[in-house]
């Protein structure tokens, strides 16, 4: 039978101009991969209608071993302090095939 | 009345339709990608045409036009910044980000002006097309320099801790220049222009049905979507406030008049060409500059600059500005 | 055989290709935005042409056509509702939602009919284009009125608690009318028609390569996607059941015959024009009406009305209906 | 170091014709923002293929302070009772910079 | 007042060429519906840029009664063993109107 | 220099622009759907033209061309597989998946070759268009057979447990054939070809502005996006390794030469037609084959075959390959 292992799911919602920067961060923190979903929304930075290059959001989903979460959040806080608008939340998840999430991406 | 016959141009009417649809709270919506697809199409088509003109241009004249385009792109953001700071209603970094938009240009406005001249049967020089491409980036650079300067003053004044050098958003001049010139729209426009200038002319002609014949229709769809978007932003007008909203009308008039003077006196253009230079001066970017500002001046509020550029200045220029600048160009030509 | 020579029309063949692709479980898929983009394009193009016809139309004749369009739009949903209730297979609110689709029209079917007449070399009046725009909304209003009435009866009969007045989905007549006329497709079609009627004619001509020349190709892509979509829905046929499925074939025949009579006797149209009015009567909306029904009659099952309109009636009309209506129009013309 | 604070994440999946209505609800309940993602799917309302205006879904993601969740759910239940098909679920999350989620949107 | 009932949310991230296969699996396991979101990303199967038919991901969201999760995971593990790249995680959620998630889809 | 005058073809230049944009790390990005929309458009347009040629073709000659297309499609993957296994750098299932790409074709490369011949004023036979459609699927079948065979050998050798029969990814020959021929791009291309062959010719002519006039522009946009995509993949070159990267250059040369021989000796084509057959042999699929491989050979690494096909072979063919094959075709024609 399958075995589920607890890991952390970090979700980041931000303007999609930050894509390259967020992915670089994720790589540096040794994630095994990442998933991006296009999003729209609104918040303190106003309406993000999704129709213009500058007002589309992205949602980054990242599964990480619990011990690596803190380092990633440090990086995200630096971006936050610079003025970028990031919505970040962490969820407990149980993953299938947990070893894959411990191997860093090789690209 | 001839001054408002631009209201009979389909592109302008489609803009109005989009705006009106938001006003009556219609659920008319464009798929998000359509605006991006249309703007890619428009940039490629303008670029190719600009390049073909460039290939046939008198290089000396073209150079003078390029230099004045640079001057406009560097000067206007500084004027805008000073004005905004003078209103005392806006934080300095917001002012820097907003100002950058006014030194750059709006291809949508420019193309509407060309449609306007077309229906009026007014001839125009081709150099403004090249100027349009040249003016995309310099204002971005000025905006970022203004922002750096603002940040340094704040650090010196103690209201900001020193920026961590080498970290994103705090790049040096090299990084700033790189970002301004690798901006997606800039690469697309300048790249297409280069292709238009060097490609085999017969092969380019085969592109005409795509880049020229269906162009007006694509522009109409684009302006319809921009109308929707402007209508959506116009509602935020109250957020922006009356004084800042006023800037969205005054600044294009200032940029337009400076453009008129440059077009008429410095470049010696006809009424049509002068009108187009005025439009370059008057229009504010909403494609190329906003993403650059989000990335490089994260402290600035994007809803301020998007509302001003897309919700105030763009409608103003399309409906009132273009006929005004044209009218002034006629006066100027008669007067001298 | 001439009656099925419509099967040699590329648009119809592309519809069949899409349908067939689903049948053989091909993984052919369109990006979701493409259907939306194509339908925006089609509505804008039809609207502009309708408007240009309107500008040249005899206003008296146009008015008569508009009135009969209203009559069809108001009458057909009532007939549809009565029929559906008579089958005793469908809840009253489902019946109201389904009926609304049949009083409105399908631009895809209408355009296929125009392509059909084109290949047959049949001339047609231009008024049906205007009628098409007029018929988008009234049926929505009738559908919502039928739903209100059903709900009131249910409350009176004790099978429903009184609706919370003023809450969404329970709007009064004003709200119903507002929603029917601010519907995205209605705004797009009617707005483009207005633009076609008032814009500068030379400027409109510059749109021709976009709105006319590439039109047939865009229609083919649209029908290809609709074929895929119809194929996907056709599988749900069994869900809908035989009797309800039969409605999807009988109702267009009824609407088509009523349209024929209106076109021939009331409007005095030629064979071509009469065929088009029949198609207006016969076709069921799958762009404008479904979102309106989802919003205003949430209790109705969307898979019922989408399956009927897109999975049954649309293929029926495109493949069999159009040549049948045309054939009947020929008979009618010969007979009187 | 960063500090994570528990909040609730409410997810609503519904037809995208409900977009304006859902956003109005969210505003009324004092959310600091919202995120929208386009979705497709199937359920008791049949197939939502995403290709037509009437059969596209949206997924609304909303971070709320725990004490405001109940009020929002009341509103959503009213929609449900009217016949709209809503899939609603609530997840426990830990957010970064929790104060931002307590300030209502000003647009 | 509304009542929230615990259920499991299973999320599957995979290449979108697997769409039909995943949906068939979901149906077989008696889910009441499913939700699909388009995604991009990267992992051990390289970059999924989202621009080509073969390198777009999808994210499947599925609410299931806890007792049905295990069967579904068995099916997903079979796909995994065949070589398909699936990222699968399970989250605890509280759902509104829980009965709907117990009725299998009829399409 | 005439051999590189293909670098003055707009389509090639747009490809280079996209590639260059990635190189300078521009943030230029296409909405993900645009590539898919453009490829749908291109397949439909090519299909229709192929079909119209087919309708006018000499059936005997067409049949011979089709047979040789099948031979190429079946032979080239076997050669590719043998070569890859010989390098000892790639797992057998990866080899099977990669090989399948080289037996199929790239419409983008083929169309660029047509543009190249066009600017050179070289005439060409129309049969290669039909061959293009024929060659989409057979290589998929060969790839899957190679994979089955590999898996069976591994099971026999004990390095793999026996596959669960009847489960996905382990289908029998029937299932393999079904998947190869219901592949979305195959259905679109072959279906459009059929429509082009049987539809009413006048009605087809009305599609010309869409399928022919704006074709070159659409191709330019498509190649721009493919340039971006190739640039993105090219960075993975180091992942692929030098030897495997070398395969991405050597294999098209082998396929090109075999194509040349087939075109010249077996089909007796002119220089233009022979060049096109060479391009069919040389080019590797990146639209139709990759999804089929992901589904049917899940054990293979998609970043290997996408990098090779799109990041190495496609740029090589577009920039160097086409003029080389043309040059060789000229030599061959002069020599015999
Ligand atoms: N309470 C919230 N719930 C969900 N998403 C939010 C919330 N607040 C902000 N967001 C998202 O985060 C983005 C940035 O928000 P902000 O940091 O408030 O400018 C917005 O555009 C939304 O997409
Ligand atoms: N069990 C489920 N898991 C995930 N999403 C679901 C589920 N059931 C329904 N949905 C989503 O909610 C929408 C409405 O479902 P329903 O309320 O069943 O008509 C569907 O179109 C799906 O996108
Ligand atoms: N650590 C991770 N966090 C989030 N998504 C991931 C992660 N690893 C892989 N993925 C997603 O799962 C897909 C398949 O990954 P893989 O199984 O590593 O090839 C990738 O394309 C990503 O979209
Ligand atoms: Na300006
Ligand atoms: Na009707
Ligand atoms: Na090949």
PDB file of N, CA, C and O in Angstrom, chain D residues 38-85:
ATOM      1  N   UNK D  38      -8.759  30.470 -13.096  1.00  0.00           N
ATOM      2  CA  UNK D  38      -9.727  29.881 -14.006  1.00  0.00           C
ATOM      3  C   UNK D  38      -9.696  28.357 -13.902  1.00  0.00           C
ATOM      4  O   UNK D  38      -8.622  27.770 -13.815  1.00  0.00           O
ATOM      5  N   UNK D  39     -10.848  27.748 -13.942  1.00  0.00           N
ATOM      6  CA  UNK D  39     -10.900  26.306 -13.777  1.00  0.00           C
ATOM      7  C   UNK D  39     -11.928  25.686 -14.707  1.00  0.00           C
ATOM      8  O   UNK D  39     -12.763  26.375 -15.297  1.00  0.00           O
ATOM      9  N   UNK D  40     -11.833  24.382 -14.864  1.00  0.00           N
ATOM     10  CA  UNK D  40     -12.840  23.597 -15.557  1.00  0.00           C
ATOM     11  C   UNK D  40     -13.286  22.497 -14.603  1.00  0.00           C
ATOM     12  O   UNK D  40     -12.826  22.454 -13.476  1.00  0.00           O
ATOM     13  N   UNK D  41     -14.110  21.597 -15.043  1.00  0.00           N
ATOM     14  CA  UNK D  41     -14.461  20.511 -14.141  1.00  0.00           C
ATOM     15  C   UNK D  41     -15.749  19.835 -14.506  1.00  0.00           C
ATOM     16  O   UNK D  41     -16.254  19.966 -15.627  1.00  0.00           O
ATOM     17  N   UNK D  42     -16.263  19.105 -13.548  1.00  0.00           N
ATOM     18  CA  UNK D  42     -17.554  18.463 -13.715  1.00  0.00           C
ATOM     19  C   UNK D  42     -18.118  18.228 -12.330  1.00  0.00           C
ATOM     20  O   UNK D  42     -17.384  18.180 -11.341  1.00  0.00           O
ATOM     21  N   UNK D  43     -19.422  18.103 -12.269  1.00  0.00           N
ATOM     22  CA  UNK D  43     -20.092  17.873 -11.004  1.00  0.00           C
ATOM     23  C   UNK D  43     -21.553  17.626 -11.291  1.00  0.00           C
ATOM     24  O   UNK D  43     -21.915  17.235 -12.414  1.00  0.00           O
ATOM     25  N   UNK D  44     -22.390  17.900 -10.298  1.00  0.00           N
ATOM     26  CA  UNK D  44     -23.802  17.625 -10.498  1.00  0.00           C
ATOM     27  C   UNK D  44     -24.405  18.574 -11.545  1.00  0.00           C
ATOM     28  O   UNK D  44     -25.470  18.316 -12.078  1.00  0.00           O
ATOM     29  N   UNK D  45     -23.718  19.688 -11.836  1.00  0.00           N
ATOM     30  CA  UNK D  45     -24.207  20.584 -12.886  1.00  0.00           C
ATOM     31  C   UNK D  45     -23.632  20.202 -14.244  1.00  0.00           C
ATOM     32  O   UNK D  45     -23.667  20.993 -15.178  1.00  0.00           O
ATOM     33  N   UNK D  46     -23.096  18.996 -14.362  1.00  0.00           N
ATOM     34  CA  UNK D  46     -22.596  18.536 -15.655  1.00  0.00           C
ATOM     35  C   UNK D  46     -21.176  18.964 -15.930  1.00  0.00           C
ATOM     36  O   UNK D  46     -20.457  19.403 -15.033  1.00  0.00           O
ATOM     37  N   UNK D  47     -20.802  18.813 -17.195  1.00  0.00           N
ATOM     38  CA  UNK D  47     -19.442  19.126 -17.624  1.00  0.00           C
ATOM     39  C   UNK D  47     -19.251  20.626 -17.750  1.00  0.00           C
ATOM     40  O   UNK D  47     -20.073  21.315 -18.345  1.00  0.00           O
ATOM     41  N   UNK D  48     -18.169  21.143 -17.201  1.00  0.00           N
ATOM     42  CA  UNK D  48     -17.801  22.542 -17.388  1.00  0.00           C
ATOM     43  C   UNK D  48     -16.528  22.554 -18.212  1.00  0.00           C
ATOM     44  O   UNK D  48     -15.430  22.578 -17.661  1.00  0.00           O
ATOM     45  N   UNK D  49     -16.663  22.551 -19.530  1.00  0.00           N
ATOM     46  CA  UNK D  49     -15.503  22.313 -20.385  1.00  0.00           C
ATOM     47  C   UNK D  49     -14.549  23.498 -20.456  1.00  0.00           C
ATOM     48  O   UNK D  49     -13.429  23.366 -20.916  1.00  0.00           O
ATOM     49  N   UNK D  50     -15.016  24.667 -20.046  1.00  0.00           N
ATOM     50  CA  UNK D  50     -14.145  25.832 -20.082  1.00  0.00           C
ATOM     51  C   UNK D  50     -14.115  26.525 -21.427  1.00  0.00           C
ATOM     52  O   UNK D  50     -13.453  27.545 -21.591  1.00  0.00           O
ATOM     53  N   UNK D  51     -14.833  25.997 -22.415  1.00  0.00           N
ATOM     54  CA  UNK D  51     -14.759  26.580 -23.753  1.00  0.00           C
ATOM     55  C   UNK D  51     -15.837  27.611 -24.046  1.00  0.00           C
ATOM     56  O   UNK D  51     -15.712  28.385 -24.984  1.00  0.00           O
ATOM     57  N   UNK D  52     -16.911  27.576 -23.297  1.00  0.00           N
ATOM     58  CA  UNK D  52     -17.995  28.528 -23.543  1.00  0.00           C
ATOM     59  C   UNK D  52     -18.129  29.456 -22.342  1.00  0.00           C
ATOM     60  O   UNK D  52     -17.733  29.105 -21.232  1.00  0.00           O
ATOM     61  N   UNK D  53     -18.725  30.607 -22.574  1.00  0.00           N
ATOM     62  CA  UNK D  53     -18.902  31.546 -21.469  1.00  0.00           C
ATOM     63  C   UNK D  53     -19.697  30.917 -20.344  1.00  0.00           C
ATOM     64  O   UNK D  53     -19.483  31.217 -19.180  1.00  0.00           O
ATOM     65  N   UNK D  54     -20.624  30.038 -20.686  1.00  0.00           N
ATOM     66  CA  UNK D  54     -21.500  29.515 -19.652  1.00  0.00           C
ATOM     67  C   UNK D  54     -20.970  28.244 -19.018  1.00  0.00           C
ATOM     68  O   UNK D  54     -21.582  27.731 -18.104  1.00  0.00           O
ATOM     69  N   UNK D  55     -19.861  27.712 -19.503  1.00  0.00           N
ATOM     70  CA  UNK D  55     -19.408  26.491 -18.838  1.00  0.00           C
ATOM     71  C   UNK D  55     -17.945  26.533 -18.440  1.00  0.00           C
ATOM     72  O   UNK D  55     -17.229  25.550 -18.509  1.00  0.00           O
ATOM     73  N   UNK D  56     -17.556  27.706 -17.976  1.00  0.00           N
ATOM     74  CA  UNK D  56     -16.233  27.869 -17.390  1.00  0.00           C
ATOM     75  C   UNK D  56     -16.417  28.028 -15.881  1.00  0.00           C
ATOM     76  O   UNK D  56     -17.362  28.660 -15.445  1.00  0.00           O
ATOM     77  N   UNK D  57     -15.525  27.442 -15.116  1.00  0.00           N
ATOM     78  CA  UNK D  57     -15.571  27.623 -13.671  1.00  0.00           C
ATOM     79  C   UNK D  57     -14.516  28.620 -13.216  1.00  0.00           C
ATOM     80  O   UNK D  57     -13.583  28.938 -13.960  1.00  0.00           O
ATOM     81  N   UNK D  58     -14.674  29.097 -12.013  1.00  0.00           N
ATOM     82  CA  UNK D  58     -13.584  29.841 -11.401  1.00  0.00           C
ATOM     83  C   UNK D  58     -13.349  29.268 -10.025  1.00  0.00           C
ATOM     84  O   UNK D  58     -14.212  28.626  -9.424  1.00  0.00           O
ATOM     85  N   UNK D  59     -12.151  29.496  -9.553  1.00  0.00           N
ATOM     86  CA  UNK D  59     -11.758  29.049  -8.223  1.00  0.00           C
ATOM     87  C   UNK D  59     -11.344  30.318  -7.492  1.00  0.00           C
ATOM     88  O   UNK D  59     -10.424  31.016  -7.927  1.00  0.00           O
ATOM     89  N   UNK D  60     -12.047  30.595  -6.437  1.00  0.00           N
ATOM     90  CA  UNK D  60     -11.754  31.789  -5.642  1.00  0.00           C
ATOM     91  C   UNK D  60     -11.005  31.352  -4.401  1.00  0.00           C
ATOM     92  O   UNK D  60     -11.440  30.422  -3.711  1.00  0.00           O
ATOM     93  N   UNK D  61      -9.889  31.994  -4.120  1.00  0.00           N
ATOM     94  CA  UNK D  61      -9.090  31.683  -2.934  1.00  0.00           C
ATOM     95  C   UNK D  61      -9.111  32.893  -2.028  1.00  0.00           C
ATOM     96  O   UNK D  61      -8.822  34.011  -2.486  1.00  0.00           O
ATOM     97  N   UNK D  62      -9.395  32.664  -0.781  1.00  0.00           N
ATOM     98  CA  UNK D  62      -9.588  33.791   0.124  1.00  0.00           C
ATOM     99  C   UNK D  62      -8.971  33.488   1.477  1.00  0.00           C
ATOM    100  O   UNK D  62      -9.353  32.509   2.123  1.00  0.00           O
ATOM    101  N   UNK D  63      -8.058  34.315   1.899  1.00  0.00           N
ATOM    102  CA  UNK D  63      -7.501  34.160   3.250  1.00  0.00           C
ATOM    103  C   UNK D  63      -8.269  35.085   4.180  1.00  0.00           C
ATOM    104  O   UNK D  63      -8.432  36.278   3.881  1.00  0.00           O
ATOM    105  N   UNK D  64      -8.738  34.520   5.262  1.00  0.00           N
ATOM    106  CA  UNK D  64      -9.558  35.295   6.200  1.00  0.00           C
ATOM    107  C   UNK D  64      -9.125  34.982   7.627  1.00  0.00           C
ATOM    108  O   UNK D  64      -8.761  33.851   7.926  1.00  0.00           O
ATOM    109  N   UNK D  65      -9.228  35.980   8.510  1.00  0.00           N
ATOM    110  CA  UNK D  65      -9.068  35.689   9.923  1.00  0.00           C
ATOM    111  C   UNK D  65     -10.185  34.724  10.335  1.00  0.00           C
ATOM    112  O   UNK D  65     -11.330  34.870   9.877  1.00  0.00           O
ATOM    113  N   UNK D  66      -9.874  33.750  11.187  1.00  0.00           N
ATOM    114  CA  UNK D  66     -10.845  32.697  11.527  1.00  0.00           C
ATOM    115  C   UNK D  66     -12.213  33.237  11.925  1.00  0.00           C
ATOM    116  O   UNK D  66     -13.240  32.673  11.543  1.00  0.00           O
ATOM    117  N   UNK D  67     -12.246  34.381  12.617  1.00  0.00           N
ATOM    118  CA  UNK D  67     -13.532  34.853  13.141  1.00  0.00           C
ATOM    119  C   UNK D  67     -14.434  35.404  12.037  1.00  0.00           C
ATOM    120  O   UNK D  67     -15.625  35.606  12.248  1.00  0.00           O
ATOM    121  N   UNK D  68     -13.870  35.632  10.849  1.00  0.00           N
ATOM    122  CA  UNK D  68     -14.736  36.168   9.794  1.00  0.00           C
ATOM    123  C   UNK D  68     -15.260  35.092   8.854  1.00  0.00           C
ATOM    124  O   UNK D  68     -16.039  35.367   7.947  1.00  0.00           O
ATOM    125  N   UNK D  69     -14.806  33.858   9.046  1.00  0.00           N
ATOM    126  CA  UNK D  69     -15.163  32.796   8.104  1.00  0.00           C
ATOM    127  C   UNK D  69     -16.658  32.512   8.139  1.00  0.00           C
ATOM    128  O   UNK D  69     -17.315  32.385   7.103  1.00  0.00           O
ATOM    129  N   UNK D  70     -17.177  32.446   9.351  1.00  0.00           N
ATOM    130  CA  UNK D  70     -18.569  32.035   9.496  1.00  0.00           C
ATOM    131  C   UNK D  70     -19.530  32.956   8.740  1.00  0.00           C
ATOM    132  O   UNK D  70     -20.453  32.499   8.069  1.00  0.00           O
ATOM    133  N   UNK D  71     -19.298  34.244   8.839  1.00  0.00           N
ATOM    134  CA  UNK D  71     -20.161  35.197   8.134  1.00  0.00           C
ATOM    135  C   UNK D  71     -20.130  34.980   6.631  1.00  0.00           C
ATOM    136  O   UNK D  71     -21.165  34.972   5.947  1.00  0.00           O
ATOM    137  N   UNK D  72     -18.945  34.770   6.111  1.00  0.00           N
ATOM    138  CA  UNK D  72     -18.821  34.537   4.673  1.00  0.00           C
ATOM    139  C   UNK D  72     -19.574  33.273   4.266  1.00  0.00           C
ATOM    140  O   UNK D  72     -20.289  33.253   3.258  1.00  0.00           O
ATOM    141  N   UNK D  73     -19.418  32.230   5.064  1.00  0.00           N
ATOM    142  CA  UNK D  73     -20.091  30.970   4.720  1.00  0.00           C
ATOM    143  C   UNK D  73     -21.613  31.151   4.718  1.00  0.00           C
ATOM    144  O   UNK D  73     -22.307  30.550   3.899  1.00  0.00           O
ATOM    145  N   UNK D  74     -22.109  31.995   5.620  1.00  0.00           N
ATOM    146  CA  UNK D  74     -23.549  32.278   5.608  1.00  0.00           C
ATOM    147  C   UNK D  74     -23.966  32.825   4.246  1.00  0.00           C
ATOM    148  O   UNK D  74     -24.955  32.392   3.655  1.00  0.00           O
ATOM    149  N   UNK D  75     -23.195  33.776   3.745  1.00  0.00           N
ATOM    150  CA  UNK D  75     -23.525  34.359   2.440  1.00  0.00           C
ATOM    151  C   UNK D  75     -23.487  33.306   1.343  1.00  0.00           C
ATOM    152  O   UNK D  75     -24.323  33.294   0.435  1.00  0.00           O
ATOM    153  N   UNK D  76     -22.474  32.453   1.410  1.00  0.00           N
ATOM    154  CA  UNK D  76     -22.334  31.439   0.362  1.00  0.00           C
ATOM    155  C   UNK D  76     -23.489  30.447   0.428  1.00  0.00           C
ATOM    156  O   UNK D  76     -23.981  29.984  -0.600  1.00  0.00           O
ATOM    157  N   UNK D  77     -23.937  30.156   1.640  1.00  0.00           N
ATOM    158  CA  UNK D  77     -25.063  29.228   1.758  1.00  0.00           C
ATOM    159  C   UNK D  77     -26.342  29.818   1.173  1.00  0.00           C
ATOM    160  O   UNK D  77     -27.188  29.080   0.663  1.00  0.00           O
ATOM    161  N   UNK D  78     -26.484  31.116   1.282  1.00  0.00           N
ATOM    162  CA  UNK D  78     -27.661  31.731   0.652  1.00  0.00           C
ATOM    163  C   UNK D  78     -27.618  31.484  -0.853  1.00  0.00           C
ATOM    164  O   UNK D  78     -28.611  31.092  -1.475  1.00  0.00           O
ATOM    165  N   UNK D  79     -26.437  31.663  -1.446  1.00  0.00           N
ATOM    166  CA  UNK D  79     -26.307  31.390  -2.878  1.00  0.00           C
ATOM    167  C   UNK D  79     -26.633  29.929  -3.174  1.00  0.00           C
ATOM    168  O   UNK D  79     -27.334  29.613  -4.138  1.00  0.00           O
ATOM    169  N   UNK D  80     -26.099  29.045  -2.371  1.00  0.00           N
ATOM    170  CA  UNK D  80     -26.366  27.620  -2.548  1.00  0.00           C
ATOM    171  C   UNK D  80     -27.863  27.321  -2.512  1.00  0.00           C
ATOM    172  O   UNK D  80     -28.379  26.577  -3.339  1.00  0.00           O
ATOM    173  N   UNK D  81     -28.533  27.949  -1.557  1.00  0.00           N
ATOM    174  CA  UNK D  81     -29.959  27.673  -1.421  1.00  0.00           C
ATOM    175  C   UNK D  81     -30.755  28.190  -2.603  1.00  0.00           C
ATOM    176  O   UNK D  81     -31.813  27.681  -2.929  1.00  0.00           O
ATOM    177  N   UNK D  82     -30.261  29.229  -3.223  1.00  0.00           N
ATOM    178  CA  UNK D  82     -30.955  29.751  -4.412  1.00  0.00           C
ATOM    179  C   UNK D  82     -30.796  28.820  -5.599  1.00  0.00           C
ATOM    180  O   UNK D  82     -31.422  29.033  -6.628  1.00  0.00           O
ATOM    181  N   UNK D  83     -29.900  27.849  -5.505  1.00  0.00           N
ATOM    182  CA  UNK D  83     -29.754  26.913  -6.601  1.00  0.00           C
ATOM    183  C   UNK D  83     -28.393  26.975  -7.278  1.00  0.00           C
ATOM    184  O   UNK D  83     -28.088  26.140  -8.127  1.00  0.00           O
ATOM    185  N   UNK D  84     -27.563  27.951  -6.920  1.00  0.00           N
ATOM    186  CA  UNK D  84     -26.228  28.002  -7.522  1.00  0.00           C
ATOM    187  C   UNK D  84     -25.411  26.822  -7.029  1.00  0.00           C
ATOM    188  O   UNK D  84     -25.585  26.381  -5.887  1.00  0.00           O
ATOM    189  N   UNK D  85     -24.545  26.323  -7.894  1.00  0.00           N
ATOM    190  CA  UNK D  85     -23.703  25.192  -7.513  1.00  0.00           C
ATOM    191  C   UNK D  85     -22.357  25.714  -7.029  1.00  0.00           C
ATOM    192  O   UNK D  85     -21.534  26.136  -7.832  1.00  0.00           O
TER     193      UNK D  85
END
